[in-house]
Each structure stands twice: as C-alpha cells, then as structure tokens.
mmCIF file of C-alpha atoms in Angstrom:
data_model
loop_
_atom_site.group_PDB
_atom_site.id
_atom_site.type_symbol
_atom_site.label_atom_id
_atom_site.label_comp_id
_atom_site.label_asym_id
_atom_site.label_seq_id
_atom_site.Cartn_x
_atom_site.Cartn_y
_atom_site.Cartn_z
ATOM 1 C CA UNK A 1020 13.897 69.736 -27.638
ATOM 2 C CA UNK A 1021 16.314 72.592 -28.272
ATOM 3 C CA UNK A 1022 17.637 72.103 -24.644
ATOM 4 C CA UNK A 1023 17.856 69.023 -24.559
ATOM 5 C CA UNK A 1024 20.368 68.501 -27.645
ATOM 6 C CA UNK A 1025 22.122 71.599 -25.881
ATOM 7 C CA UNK A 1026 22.351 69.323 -22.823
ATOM 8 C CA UNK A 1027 23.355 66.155 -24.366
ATOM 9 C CA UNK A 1028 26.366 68.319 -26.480
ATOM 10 C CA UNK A 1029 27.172 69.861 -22.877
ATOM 11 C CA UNK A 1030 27.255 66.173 -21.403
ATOM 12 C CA UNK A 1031 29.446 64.756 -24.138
ATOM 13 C CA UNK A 1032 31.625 67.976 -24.033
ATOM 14 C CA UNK A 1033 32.034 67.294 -20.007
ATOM 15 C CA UNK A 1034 32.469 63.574 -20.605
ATOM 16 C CA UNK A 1035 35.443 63.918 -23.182
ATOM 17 C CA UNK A 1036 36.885 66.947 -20.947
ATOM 18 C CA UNK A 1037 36.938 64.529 -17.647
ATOM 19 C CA UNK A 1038 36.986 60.986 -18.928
ATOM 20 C CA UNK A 1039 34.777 59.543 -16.600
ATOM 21 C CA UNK A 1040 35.001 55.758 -17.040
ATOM 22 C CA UNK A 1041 32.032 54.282 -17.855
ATOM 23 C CA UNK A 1042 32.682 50.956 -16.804
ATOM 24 C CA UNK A 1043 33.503 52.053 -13.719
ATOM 25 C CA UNK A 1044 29.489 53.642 -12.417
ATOM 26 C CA UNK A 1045 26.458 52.148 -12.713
ATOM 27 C CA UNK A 1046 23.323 53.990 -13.768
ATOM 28 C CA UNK A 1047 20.999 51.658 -11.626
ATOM 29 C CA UNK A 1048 22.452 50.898 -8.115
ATOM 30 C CA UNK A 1049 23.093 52.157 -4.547
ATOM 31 C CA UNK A 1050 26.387 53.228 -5.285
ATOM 32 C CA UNK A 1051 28.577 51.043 -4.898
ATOM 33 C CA UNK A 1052 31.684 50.635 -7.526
ATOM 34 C CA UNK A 1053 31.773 47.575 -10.015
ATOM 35 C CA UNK A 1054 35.268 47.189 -8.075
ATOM 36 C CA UNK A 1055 33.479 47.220 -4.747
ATOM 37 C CA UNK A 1056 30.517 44.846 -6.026
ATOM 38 C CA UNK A 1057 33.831 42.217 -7.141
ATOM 39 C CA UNK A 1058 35.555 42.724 -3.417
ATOM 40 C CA UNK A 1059 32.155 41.639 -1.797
ATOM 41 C CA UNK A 1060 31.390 38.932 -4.585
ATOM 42 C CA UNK A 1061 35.040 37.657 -3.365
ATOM 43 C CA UNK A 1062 34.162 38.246 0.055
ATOM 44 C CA UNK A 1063 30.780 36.267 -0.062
ATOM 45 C CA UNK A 1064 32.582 33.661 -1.907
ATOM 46 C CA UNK A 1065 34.482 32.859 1.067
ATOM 47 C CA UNK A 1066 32.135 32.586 3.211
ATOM 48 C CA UNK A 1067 29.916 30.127 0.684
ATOM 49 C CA UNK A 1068 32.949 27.724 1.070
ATOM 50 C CA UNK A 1069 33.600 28.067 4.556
ATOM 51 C CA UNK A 1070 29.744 27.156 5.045
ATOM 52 C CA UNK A 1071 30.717 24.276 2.713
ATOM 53 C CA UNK A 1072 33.435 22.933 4.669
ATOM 54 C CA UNK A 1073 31.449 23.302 7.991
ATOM 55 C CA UNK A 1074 28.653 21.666 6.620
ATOM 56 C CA UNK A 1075 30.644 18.858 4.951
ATOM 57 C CA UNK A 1076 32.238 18.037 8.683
ATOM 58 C CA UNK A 1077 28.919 18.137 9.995
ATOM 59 C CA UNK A 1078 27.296 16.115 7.649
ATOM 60 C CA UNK A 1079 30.233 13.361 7.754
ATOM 61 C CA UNK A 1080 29.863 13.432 11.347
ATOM 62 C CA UNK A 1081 26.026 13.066 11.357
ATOM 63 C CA UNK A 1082 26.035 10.430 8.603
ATOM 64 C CA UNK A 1083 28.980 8.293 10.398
ATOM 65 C CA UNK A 1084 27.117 8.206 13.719
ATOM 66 C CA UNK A 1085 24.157 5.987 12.141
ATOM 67 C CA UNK A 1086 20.899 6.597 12.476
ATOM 68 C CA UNK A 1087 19.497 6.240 15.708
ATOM 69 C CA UNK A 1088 16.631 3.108 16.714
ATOM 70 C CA UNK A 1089 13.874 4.146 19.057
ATOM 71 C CA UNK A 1090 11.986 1.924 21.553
ATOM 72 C CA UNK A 1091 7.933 0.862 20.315
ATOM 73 C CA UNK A 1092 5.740 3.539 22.452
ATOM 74 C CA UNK A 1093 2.915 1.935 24.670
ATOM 75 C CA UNK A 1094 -0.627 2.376 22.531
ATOM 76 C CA UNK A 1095 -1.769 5.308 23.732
ATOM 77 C CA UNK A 1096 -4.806 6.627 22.082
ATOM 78 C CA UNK A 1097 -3.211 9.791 20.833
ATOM 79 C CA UNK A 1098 -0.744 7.528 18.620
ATOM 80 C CA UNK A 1099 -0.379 6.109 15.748
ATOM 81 C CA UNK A 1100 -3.935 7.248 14.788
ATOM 82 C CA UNK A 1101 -6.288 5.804 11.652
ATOM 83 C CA UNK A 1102 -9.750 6.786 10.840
ATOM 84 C CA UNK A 1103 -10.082 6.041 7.426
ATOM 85 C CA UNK A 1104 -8.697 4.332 4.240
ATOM 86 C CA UNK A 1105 -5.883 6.395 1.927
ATOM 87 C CA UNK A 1106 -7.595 7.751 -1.407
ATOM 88 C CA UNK A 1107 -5.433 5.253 -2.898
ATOM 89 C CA UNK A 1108 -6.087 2.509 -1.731
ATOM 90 C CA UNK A 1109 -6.064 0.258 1.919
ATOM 91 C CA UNK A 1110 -4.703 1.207 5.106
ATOM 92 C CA UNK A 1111 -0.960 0.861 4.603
ATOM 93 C CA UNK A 1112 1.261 1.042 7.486
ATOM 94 C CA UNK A 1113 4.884 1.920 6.543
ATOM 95 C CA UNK A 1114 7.620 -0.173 8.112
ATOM 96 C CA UNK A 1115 10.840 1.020 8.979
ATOM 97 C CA UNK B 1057 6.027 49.490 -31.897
ATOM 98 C CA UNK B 1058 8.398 50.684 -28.834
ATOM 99 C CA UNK B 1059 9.539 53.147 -30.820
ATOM 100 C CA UNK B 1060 5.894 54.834 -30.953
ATOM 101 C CA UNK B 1061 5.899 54.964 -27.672
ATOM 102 C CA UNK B 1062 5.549 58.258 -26.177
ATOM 103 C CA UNK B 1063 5.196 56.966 -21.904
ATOM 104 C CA UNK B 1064 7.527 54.432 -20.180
ATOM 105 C CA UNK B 1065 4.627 52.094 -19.094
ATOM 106 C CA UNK B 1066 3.978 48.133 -20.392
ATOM 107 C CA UNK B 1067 0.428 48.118 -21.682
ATOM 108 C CA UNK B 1068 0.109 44.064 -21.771
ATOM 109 C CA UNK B 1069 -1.529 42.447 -24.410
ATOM 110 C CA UNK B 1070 -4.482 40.242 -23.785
ATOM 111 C CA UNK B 1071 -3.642 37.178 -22.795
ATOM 112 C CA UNK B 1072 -5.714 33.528 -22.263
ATOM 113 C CA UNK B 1073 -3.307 32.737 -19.168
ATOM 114 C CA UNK B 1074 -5.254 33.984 -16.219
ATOM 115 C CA UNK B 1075 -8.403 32.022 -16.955
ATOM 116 C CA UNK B 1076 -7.093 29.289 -17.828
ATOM 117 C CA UNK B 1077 -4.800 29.261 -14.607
ATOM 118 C CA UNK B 1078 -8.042 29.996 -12.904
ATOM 119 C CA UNK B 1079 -9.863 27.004 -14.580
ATOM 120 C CA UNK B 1080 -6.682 25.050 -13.655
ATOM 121 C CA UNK B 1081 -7.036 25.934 -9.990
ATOM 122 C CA UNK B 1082 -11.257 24.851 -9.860
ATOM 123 C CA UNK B 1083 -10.100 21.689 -11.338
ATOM 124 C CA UNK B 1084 -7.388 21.195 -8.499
ATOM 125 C CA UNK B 1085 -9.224 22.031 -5.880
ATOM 126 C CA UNK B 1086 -12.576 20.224 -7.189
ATOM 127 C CA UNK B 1087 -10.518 17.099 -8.203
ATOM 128 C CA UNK B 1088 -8.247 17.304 -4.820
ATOM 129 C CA UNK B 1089 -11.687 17.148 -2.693
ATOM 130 C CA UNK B 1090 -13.302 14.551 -5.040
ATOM 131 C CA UNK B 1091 -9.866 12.094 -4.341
ATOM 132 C CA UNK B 1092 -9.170 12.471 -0.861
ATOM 133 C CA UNK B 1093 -13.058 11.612 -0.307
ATOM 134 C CA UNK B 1094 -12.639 8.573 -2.512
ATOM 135 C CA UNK B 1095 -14.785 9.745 -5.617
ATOM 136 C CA UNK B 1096 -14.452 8.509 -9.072
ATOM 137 C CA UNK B 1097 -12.832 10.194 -11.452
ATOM 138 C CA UNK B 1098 -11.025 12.524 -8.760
ATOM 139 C CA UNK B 1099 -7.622 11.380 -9.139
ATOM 140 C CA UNK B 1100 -8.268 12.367 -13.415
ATOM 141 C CA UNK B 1101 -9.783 15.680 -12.590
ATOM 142 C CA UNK B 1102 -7.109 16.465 -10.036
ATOM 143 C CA UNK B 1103 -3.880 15.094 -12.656
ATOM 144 C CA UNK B 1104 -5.988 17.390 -15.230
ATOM 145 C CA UNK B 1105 -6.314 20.194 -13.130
ATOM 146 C CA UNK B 1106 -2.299 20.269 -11.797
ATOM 147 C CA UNK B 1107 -1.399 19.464 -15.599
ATOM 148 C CA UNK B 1108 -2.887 22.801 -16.834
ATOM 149 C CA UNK B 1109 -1.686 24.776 -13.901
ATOM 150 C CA UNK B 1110 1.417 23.602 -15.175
ATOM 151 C CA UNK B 1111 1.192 24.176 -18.240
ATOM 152 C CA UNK B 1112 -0.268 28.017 -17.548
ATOM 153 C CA UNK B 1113 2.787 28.743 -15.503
ATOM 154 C CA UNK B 1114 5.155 27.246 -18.352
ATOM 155 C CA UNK B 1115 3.359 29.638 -21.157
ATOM 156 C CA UNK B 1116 2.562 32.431 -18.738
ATOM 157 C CA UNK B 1117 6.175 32.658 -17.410
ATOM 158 C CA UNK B 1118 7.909 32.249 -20.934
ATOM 159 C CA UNK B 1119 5.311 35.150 -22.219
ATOM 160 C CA UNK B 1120 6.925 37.519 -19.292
ATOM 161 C CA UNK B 1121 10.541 36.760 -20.393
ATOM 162 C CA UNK B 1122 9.750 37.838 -24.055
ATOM 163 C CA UNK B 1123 8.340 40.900 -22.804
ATOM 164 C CA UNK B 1124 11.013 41.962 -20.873
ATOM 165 C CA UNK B 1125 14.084 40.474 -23.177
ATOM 166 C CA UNK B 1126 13.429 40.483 -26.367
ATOM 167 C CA UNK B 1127 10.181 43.308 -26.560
ATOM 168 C CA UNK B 1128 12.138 45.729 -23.393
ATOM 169 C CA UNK B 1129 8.920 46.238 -21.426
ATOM 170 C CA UNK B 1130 10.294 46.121 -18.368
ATOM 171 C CA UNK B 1131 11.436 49.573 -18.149
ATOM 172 C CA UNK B 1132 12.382 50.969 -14.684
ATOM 173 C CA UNK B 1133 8.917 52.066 -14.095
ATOM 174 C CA UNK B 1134 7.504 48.799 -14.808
ATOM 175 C CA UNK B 1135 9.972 46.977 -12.783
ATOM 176 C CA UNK B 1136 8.305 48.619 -9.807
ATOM 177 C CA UNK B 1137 5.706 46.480 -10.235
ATOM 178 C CA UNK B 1138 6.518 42.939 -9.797
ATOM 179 C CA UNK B 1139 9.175 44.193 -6.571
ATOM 180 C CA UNK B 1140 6.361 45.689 -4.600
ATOM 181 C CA UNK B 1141 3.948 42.134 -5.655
ATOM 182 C CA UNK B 1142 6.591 40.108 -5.016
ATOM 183 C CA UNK B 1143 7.569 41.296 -1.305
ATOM 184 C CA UNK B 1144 3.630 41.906 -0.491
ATOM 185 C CA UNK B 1145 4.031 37.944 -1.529
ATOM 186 C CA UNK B 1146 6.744 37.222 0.624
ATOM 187 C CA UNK B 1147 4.305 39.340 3.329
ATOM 188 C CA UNK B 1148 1.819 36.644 3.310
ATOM 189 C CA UNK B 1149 4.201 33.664 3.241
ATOM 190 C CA UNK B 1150 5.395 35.188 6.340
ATOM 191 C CA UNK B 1151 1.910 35.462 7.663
ATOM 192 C CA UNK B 1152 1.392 31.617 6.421
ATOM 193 C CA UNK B 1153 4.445 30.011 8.129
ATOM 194 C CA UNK B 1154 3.924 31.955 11.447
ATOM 195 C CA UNK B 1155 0.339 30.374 11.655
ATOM 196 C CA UNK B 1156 1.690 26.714 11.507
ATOM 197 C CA UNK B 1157 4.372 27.676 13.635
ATOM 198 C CA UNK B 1158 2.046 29.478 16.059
ATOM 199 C CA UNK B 1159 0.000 26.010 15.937
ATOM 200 C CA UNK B 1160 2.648 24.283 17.564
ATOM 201 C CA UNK B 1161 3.828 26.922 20.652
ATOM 202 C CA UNK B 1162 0.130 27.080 21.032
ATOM 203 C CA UNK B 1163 -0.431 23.226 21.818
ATOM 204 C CA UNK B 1164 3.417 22.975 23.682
ATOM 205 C CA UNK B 1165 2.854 26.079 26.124
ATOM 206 C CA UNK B 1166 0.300 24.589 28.011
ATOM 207 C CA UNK B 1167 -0.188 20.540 26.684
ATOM 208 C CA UNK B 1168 -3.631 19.231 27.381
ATOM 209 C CA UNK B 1169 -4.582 16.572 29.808
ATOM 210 C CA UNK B 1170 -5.202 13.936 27.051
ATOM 211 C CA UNK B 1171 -1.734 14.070 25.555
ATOM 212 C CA UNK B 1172 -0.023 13.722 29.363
ATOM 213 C CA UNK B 1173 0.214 17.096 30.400
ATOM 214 C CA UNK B 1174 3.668 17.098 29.068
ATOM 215 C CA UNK B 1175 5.377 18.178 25.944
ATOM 216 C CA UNK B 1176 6.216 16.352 23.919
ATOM 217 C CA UNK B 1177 3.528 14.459 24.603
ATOM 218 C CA UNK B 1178 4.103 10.649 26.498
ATOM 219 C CA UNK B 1179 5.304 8.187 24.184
ATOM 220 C CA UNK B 1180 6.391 10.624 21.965
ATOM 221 C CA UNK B 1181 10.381 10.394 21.004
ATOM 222 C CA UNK B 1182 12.275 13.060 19.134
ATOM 223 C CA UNK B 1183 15.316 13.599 16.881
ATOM 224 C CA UNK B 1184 18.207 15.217 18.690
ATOM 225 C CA UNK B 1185 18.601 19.002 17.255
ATOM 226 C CA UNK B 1186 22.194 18.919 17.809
ATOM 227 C CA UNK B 1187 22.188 16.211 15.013
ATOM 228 C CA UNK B 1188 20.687 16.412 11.586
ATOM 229 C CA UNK B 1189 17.831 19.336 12.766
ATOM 230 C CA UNK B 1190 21.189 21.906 13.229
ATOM 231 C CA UNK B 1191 23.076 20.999 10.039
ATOM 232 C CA UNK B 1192 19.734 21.337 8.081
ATOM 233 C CA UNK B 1193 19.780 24.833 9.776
ATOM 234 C CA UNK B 1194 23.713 25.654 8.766
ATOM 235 C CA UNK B 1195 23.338 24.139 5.138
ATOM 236 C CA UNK B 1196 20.353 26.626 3.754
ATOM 237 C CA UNK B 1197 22.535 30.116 5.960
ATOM 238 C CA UNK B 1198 25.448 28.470 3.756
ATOM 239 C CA UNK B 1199 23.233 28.741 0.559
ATOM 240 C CA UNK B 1200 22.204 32.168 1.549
ATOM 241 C CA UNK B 1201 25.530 33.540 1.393
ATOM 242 C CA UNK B 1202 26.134 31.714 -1.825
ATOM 243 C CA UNK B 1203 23.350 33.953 -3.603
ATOM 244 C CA UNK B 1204 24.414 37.059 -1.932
ATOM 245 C CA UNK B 1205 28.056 35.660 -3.915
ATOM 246 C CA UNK B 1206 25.800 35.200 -6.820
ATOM 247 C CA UNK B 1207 24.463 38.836 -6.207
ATOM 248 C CA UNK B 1208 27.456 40.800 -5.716
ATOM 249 C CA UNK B 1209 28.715 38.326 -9.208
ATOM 250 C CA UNK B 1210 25.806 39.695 -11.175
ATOM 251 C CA UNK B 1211 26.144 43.117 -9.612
ATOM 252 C CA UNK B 1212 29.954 43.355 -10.828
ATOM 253 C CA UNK B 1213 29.034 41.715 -14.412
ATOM 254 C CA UNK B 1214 31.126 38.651 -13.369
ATOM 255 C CA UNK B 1215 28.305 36.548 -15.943
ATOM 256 C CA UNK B 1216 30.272 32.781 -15.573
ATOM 257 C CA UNK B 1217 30.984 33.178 -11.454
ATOM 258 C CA UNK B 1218 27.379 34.071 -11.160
ATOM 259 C CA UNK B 1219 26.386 31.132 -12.468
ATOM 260 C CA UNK B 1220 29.017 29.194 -10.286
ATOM 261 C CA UNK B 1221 27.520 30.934 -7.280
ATOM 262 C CA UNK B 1222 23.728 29.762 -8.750
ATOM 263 C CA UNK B 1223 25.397 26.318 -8.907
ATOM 264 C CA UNK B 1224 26.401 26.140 -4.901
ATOM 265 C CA UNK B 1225 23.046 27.560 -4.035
ATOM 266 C CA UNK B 1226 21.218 24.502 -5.636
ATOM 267 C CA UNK B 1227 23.356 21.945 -4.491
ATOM 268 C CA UNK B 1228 22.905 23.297 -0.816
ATOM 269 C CA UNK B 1229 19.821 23.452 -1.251
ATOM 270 C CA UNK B 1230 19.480 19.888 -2.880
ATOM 271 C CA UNK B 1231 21.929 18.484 -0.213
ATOM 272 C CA UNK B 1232 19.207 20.262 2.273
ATOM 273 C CA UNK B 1233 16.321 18.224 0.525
ATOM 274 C CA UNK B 1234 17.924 14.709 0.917
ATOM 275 C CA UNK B 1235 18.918 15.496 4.372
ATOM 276 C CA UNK B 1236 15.327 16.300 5.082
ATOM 277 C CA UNK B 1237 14.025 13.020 3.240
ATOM 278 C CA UNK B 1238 16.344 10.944 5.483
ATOM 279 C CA UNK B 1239 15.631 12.826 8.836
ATOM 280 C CA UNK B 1240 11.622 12.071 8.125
ATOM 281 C CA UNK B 1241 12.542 8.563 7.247
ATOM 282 C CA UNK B 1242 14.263 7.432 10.420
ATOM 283 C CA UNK B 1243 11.762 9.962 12.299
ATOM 284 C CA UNK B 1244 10.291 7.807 15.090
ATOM 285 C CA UNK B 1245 7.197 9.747 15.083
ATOM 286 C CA UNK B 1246 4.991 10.442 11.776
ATOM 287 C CA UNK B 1247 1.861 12.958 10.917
ATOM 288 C CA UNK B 1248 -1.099 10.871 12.835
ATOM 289 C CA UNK B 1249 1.350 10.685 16.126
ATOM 290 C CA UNK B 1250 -0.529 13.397 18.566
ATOM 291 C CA UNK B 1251 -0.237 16.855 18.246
ATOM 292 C CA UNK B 1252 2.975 16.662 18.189
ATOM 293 C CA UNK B 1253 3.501 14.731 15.201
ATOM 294 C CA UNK B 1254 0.481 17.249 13.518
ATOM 295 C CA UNK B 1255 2.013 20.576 14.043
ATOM 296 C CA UNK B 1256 5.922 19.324 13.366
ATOM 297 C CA UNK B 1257 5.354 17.376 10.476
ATOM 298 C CA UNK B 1258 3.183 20.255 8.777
ATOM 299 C CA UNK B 1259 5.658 23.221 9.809
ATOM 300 C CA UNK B 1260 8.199 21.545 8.828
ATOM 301 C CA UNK B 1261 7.196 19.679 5.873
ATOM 302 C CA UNK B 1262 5.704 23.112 4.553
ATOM 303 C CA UNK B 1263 9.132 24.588 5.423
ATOM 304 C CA UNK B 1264 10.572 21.804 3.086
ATOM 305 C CA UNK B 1265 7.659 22.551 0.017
ATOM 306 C CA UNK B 1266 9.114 26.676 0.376
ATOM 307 C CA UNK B 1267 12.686 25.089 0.028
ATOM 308 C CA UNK B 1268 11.749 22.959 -3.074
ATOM 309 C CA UNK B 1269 9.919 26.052 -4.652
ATOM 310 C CA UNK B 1270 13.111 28.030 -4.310
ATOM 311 C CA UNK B 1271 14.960 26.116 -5.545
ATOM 312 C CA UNK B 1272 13.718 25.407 -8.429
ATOM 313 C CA UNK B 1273 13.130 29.204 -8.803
ATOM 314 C CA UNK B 1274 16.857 29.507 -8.303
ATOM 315 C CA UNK B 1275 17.479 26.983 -11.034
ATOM 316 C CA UNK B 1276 15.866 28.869 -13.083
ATOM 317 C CA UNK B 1277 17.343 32.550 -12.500
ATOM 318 C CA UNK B 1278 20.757 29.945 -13.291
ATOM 319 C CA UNK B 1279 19.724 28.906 -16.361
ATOM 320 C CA UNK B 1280 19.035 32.523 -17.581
ATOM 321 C CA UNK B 1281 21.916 33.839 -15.997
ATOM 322 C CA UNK B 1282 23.788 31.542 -18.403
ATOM 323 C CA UNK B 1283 21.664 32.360 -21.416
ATOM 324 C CA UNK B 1284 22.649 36.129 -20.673
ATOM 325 C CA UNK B 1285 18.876 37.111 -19.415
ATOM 326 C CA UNK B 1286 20.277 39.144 -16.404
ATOM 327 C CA UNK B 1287 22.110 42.443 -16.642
ATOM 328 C CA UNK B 1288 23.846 44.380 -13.968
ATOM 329 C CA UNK B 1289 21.450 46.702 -14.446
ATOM 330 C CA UNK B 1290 17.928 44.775 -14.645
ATOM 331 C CA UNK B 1291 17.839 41.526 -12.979
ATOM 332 C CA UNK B 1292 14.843 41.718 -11.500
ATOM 333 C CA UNK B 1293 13.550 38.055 -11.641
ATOM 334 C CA UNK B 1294 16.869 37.191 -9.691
ATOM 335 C CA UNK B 1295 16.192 39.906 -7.590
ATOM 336 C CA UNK B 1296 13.056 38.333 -6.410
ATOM 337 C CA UNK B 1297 14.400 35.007 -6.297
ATOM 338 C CA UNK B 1298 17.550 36.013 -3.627
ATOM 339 C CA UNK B 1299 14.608 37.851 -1.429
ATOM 340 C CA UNK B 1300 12.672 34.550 -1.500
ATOM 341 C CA UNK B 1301 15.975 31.841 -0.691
ATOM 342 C CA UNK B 1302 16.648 34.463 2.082
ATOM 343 C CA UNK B 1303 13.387 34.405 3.536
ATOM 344 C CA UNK B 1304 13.066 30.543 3.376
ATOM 345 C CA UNK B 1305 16.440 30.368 5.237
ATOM 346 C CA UNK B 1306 15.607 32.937 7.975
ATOM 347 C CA UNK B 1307 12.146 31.138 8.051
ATOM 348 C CA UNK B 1308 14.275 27.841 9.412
ATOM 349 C CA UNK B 1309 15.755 29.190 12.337
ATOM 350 C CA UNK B 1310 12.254 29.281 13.413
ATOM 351 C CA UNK B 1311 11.014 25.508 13.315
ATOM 352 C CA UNK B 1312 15.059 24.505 14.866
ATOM 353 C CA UNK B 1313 14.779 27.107 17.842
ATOM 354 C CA UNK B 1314 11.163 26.558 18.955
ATOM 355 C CA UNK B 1315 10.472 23.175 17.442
ATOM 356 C CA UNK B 1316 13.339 20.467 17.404
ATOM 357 C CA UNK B 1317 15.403 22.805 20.363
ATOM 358 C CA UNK B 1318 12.479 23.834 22.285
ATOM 359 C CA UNK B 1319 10.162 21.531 21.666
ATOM 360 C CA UNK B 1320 12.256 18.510 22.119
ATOM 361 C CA UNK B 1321 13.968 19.153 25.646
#
C-alpha cells in the first residue's frame, strides 16, 4: 500500500516535471498516436469514396445496359425440377 | 457493489436467457420440420419458436450492454472473453462457407454423365461475372474500407465521423442487398435447375444471409456509436463487428472467382 502511494506521488511528480500530454497516448492500443489514428481515418476515408465513385460508374453502367433475356432450355430432366407441393400451398411456378 | 470488488473478473448474474433461447431453438427446429412436411400447426410453432428467439436475443443483448456501460463489467480481463468466442465464431463460419463452396468445385471438377459431362451443365445459362457478379464483389471491398474509416474514426475519438463512416458501410452494404435481389430475379436459372442451380444458389444465397446479418450488426455498433457506447479505449462490440464485415467481404471473392468466373466460362 505504502509503495504504491509512493509510486503514484513519484508518477504525478514525473508527469508535472515532463508534461506528457495525455490526449496525445492511449492506455489501450498498439501504439499508434491519436494523430496517426486521424491520418489513417483520413486516409481510409479516401479510399471509402473512391470505392464509391467506382462503384457508382459501375453500377450506372450495369443498370443502363438492361437486363439481359435468355433463350427457354430444352426439358432436360435435370431442370426445372418438382417433387412435391410448397408448405404453403400449390405448386407455384414464378414467371419472369 | 463494484466497489467491493477485490478481482477484475464479471461474475454474471443468473439469468432466464439461455433456456429460453434454447426452448426458442426446439420450437424452430420442431416447428420448421413440422411446416416444410405440411403438418398442422407447424407454421404457429415455427412463428412461435423464431418470435422467442427474437425476443431472447433482444433481452439477452440489451442485458450485455448494461453490464458493460452502465455496471463496467467489461474490464480488460473480461473483454478477453467475447474476442477469443467471437473469432473461434468466425472459425466455424469459415469452416461453414468453405463446405458449400467445396460442394460446388466438387460437382464442376469432374460433372457427371447425367448433367452432360459439361459444366455448367447443358441447358444451363449463366450471368456474365464481368456484369453485376464483379460490382457485387467491388461494392462490399468498398464497405470494408469504410469500417476500417470507421475504425481508425473511433480509434482517434472522432465520435460524429465514426458514425458517418457506420453510415457508408450500411448503405454499401444495402446497395449490395438490392443488387443481389435483382441479379436472382433476372437469374435464368433458379434452386431446382441441376446441380448447378443447387450449389450456386445456396453459396451464394448463404453468402447474402452473412451480408444481411452484418449488417444489421453494423447498424447496430452505429446506433451506439451515436449514443456514445464506444470509447477509444473499449469498443469491443465494434471490434467484433469490423472482424465479421471483413470476413463476409473476403468470403465473396470466393463465390466470384470459382463460381460466376470459373464456373461460368
């Protein structure tokens, strides 16, 4: 007990001697800065809205394109295949 | 009460959730089989059964938040815990998707007589990768970087952009959804078309359930990230939640290499 309050008076001795900035460590991490975490949360930012823009192309050029009609396969026996009713209800066949 | 506390560890109080999750799941599963063999009273016993799982996740979930933000249990002892469950979690999920995707290299690598010899099989037509398969692939790597953004917001105690990062991870991963809806709507094959439509629609659709589940678990790590729940220093739930988006986007590069690219030539 005794060494610890003699610790803790040493630490706060050390801390007003060097003026460490709190702000600036954290107690829980890797060890990277708070500056560093706010240059990679800038970098990462960027590349969220490049992604954005690439996928906004893409998806205007997918969507303008229409979607695409295929021709009816012959009936093979491996297609289209129905054993048994839905739990809800008849066969139902959805057209498209 | 944490005052009297002489050891860092959470000694949890007994709770009705786990058997009532458990009675939850017996009434799923019971009700599920009863349903999809056309008994009565299955479709009650399953609602029943998925409304108390519900329900037990709701109470269970919001019991774990009180411990940890307004009680402090989750020192950094006990925060150990749900990391190492939560990536043994991920583990299996792993383990789970690798099956279904194993399912389909299995039947493509050497297709049987029946289905033509070929893959994919005759009469079989697929969706062009280059199309909507590869922008479904770019749109959840975009949303990935947008909660490592979100990470690095929390990380530097920038509260409001984290929640603007949380923001443009959902809406990728919503955008993903609808893209996903509208790819198996103009599909020319469905689930009872061969093998082929078997093993594609279950990877994928599977793929799609892990997307919807992370999303909504990034939803939530927004919402508490705008009540103030997550520190720099303990954010543990969003911890988990990153590690899970990530694995559910690295998981897709799996179905669009082997299965639309692959599988389609």
């Amino acid at each position: 007990m005794a060494s610890a309050i003699a610790r803790s008076g040493l630490r706060t001795a050390l801390r007003g001697g060097v003026r460490v900035n709190p702000s600036a460590t954290r107690s829980f991490s890797s060890g990277a800065s708070v500056e560093e975490e706010a240059r990679e949360a800038a970098k990462w930012e960027k590349i969220t809205y490049a992604g954005i823009v690439a996928c906004s192309i893409l998806a205007f050029v997918n969507l303008s394109k229409g979607h695409p009609h295929f021709d009816e396969p012959a009936p093979y026996p491996y297609l289209h295949i129905r054993n048994k009713e839905f739990p809800w209800g008849k066969l139902f066949v959805i057209q498209i | 009460m944490i005052e009297s506390q002489r050891h860092s560890y959470h000694l949890v109080d007994p709770s009705p959730w786990p058997i009532s999750g458990s009675l939850g799941a017996l009434a799923t599963t019971v009700g599920g089989v009863m349903y999809m063999h056309s008994f009565q009273g299955g479709a009650t016993l399953l609602s029943l059964g998925l409304i108390f799982i519900l329900y037990t996740m709701f109470v269970w979930w919001r019991d774990v938040l009180r411990e940890s933000t307004l009680e402090g249990h989750h020192t950094k002892v006990v925060q150990l815990g749900p990391r190492y469950g939560f990536i043994l979690f991920i583990v299996s999920e792993v383990m789970f998707l690798f099956a279904l995707f194993r399912a389909s290299s299995h039947s493509s690598l050497a297709p049987t007589v029946e289905i033509g010899g070929i893959w994919p099989p005759k009469g079989i037509a697929v969706l062009d990768p280059r199309e909507i398969p590869f922008l479904n692939t770019l749109i959840p790597l975009s949303s990935g970087a947008a909660v490592t953004w979100a990470h690095h917001a929390i990380l530097a105690g920038k509260e409001k952009r984290a929640v603007y990062a949380l923001v443009a991870t959902v809406s990728l991963a919503l955008v993903f959804t609808a893209f996903q809806g509208m790819e198996y709507y103009q599909a020319p094959s469905t689930i009872s078309d061969s093998i082929y439509g078997s093993t594609f629609f279950l990877a994928t659709g599977f793929h799609g359930f892990h997307v919807i589940i992370g999303t909504l678990f990034s939803i939530i790590c927004g919402i508490r990230q705008y009540l103030g729940h997550l520190t720099k220093e303990h954010h543990v739930g969003f911890e988990a939640a990153a590690w899970y988006w990530h694995f559910v986007d690295v998981v897709r590069l799996f179905p669009f290499v082997s299965i639309y690219w692959w599988g389609g030539i």
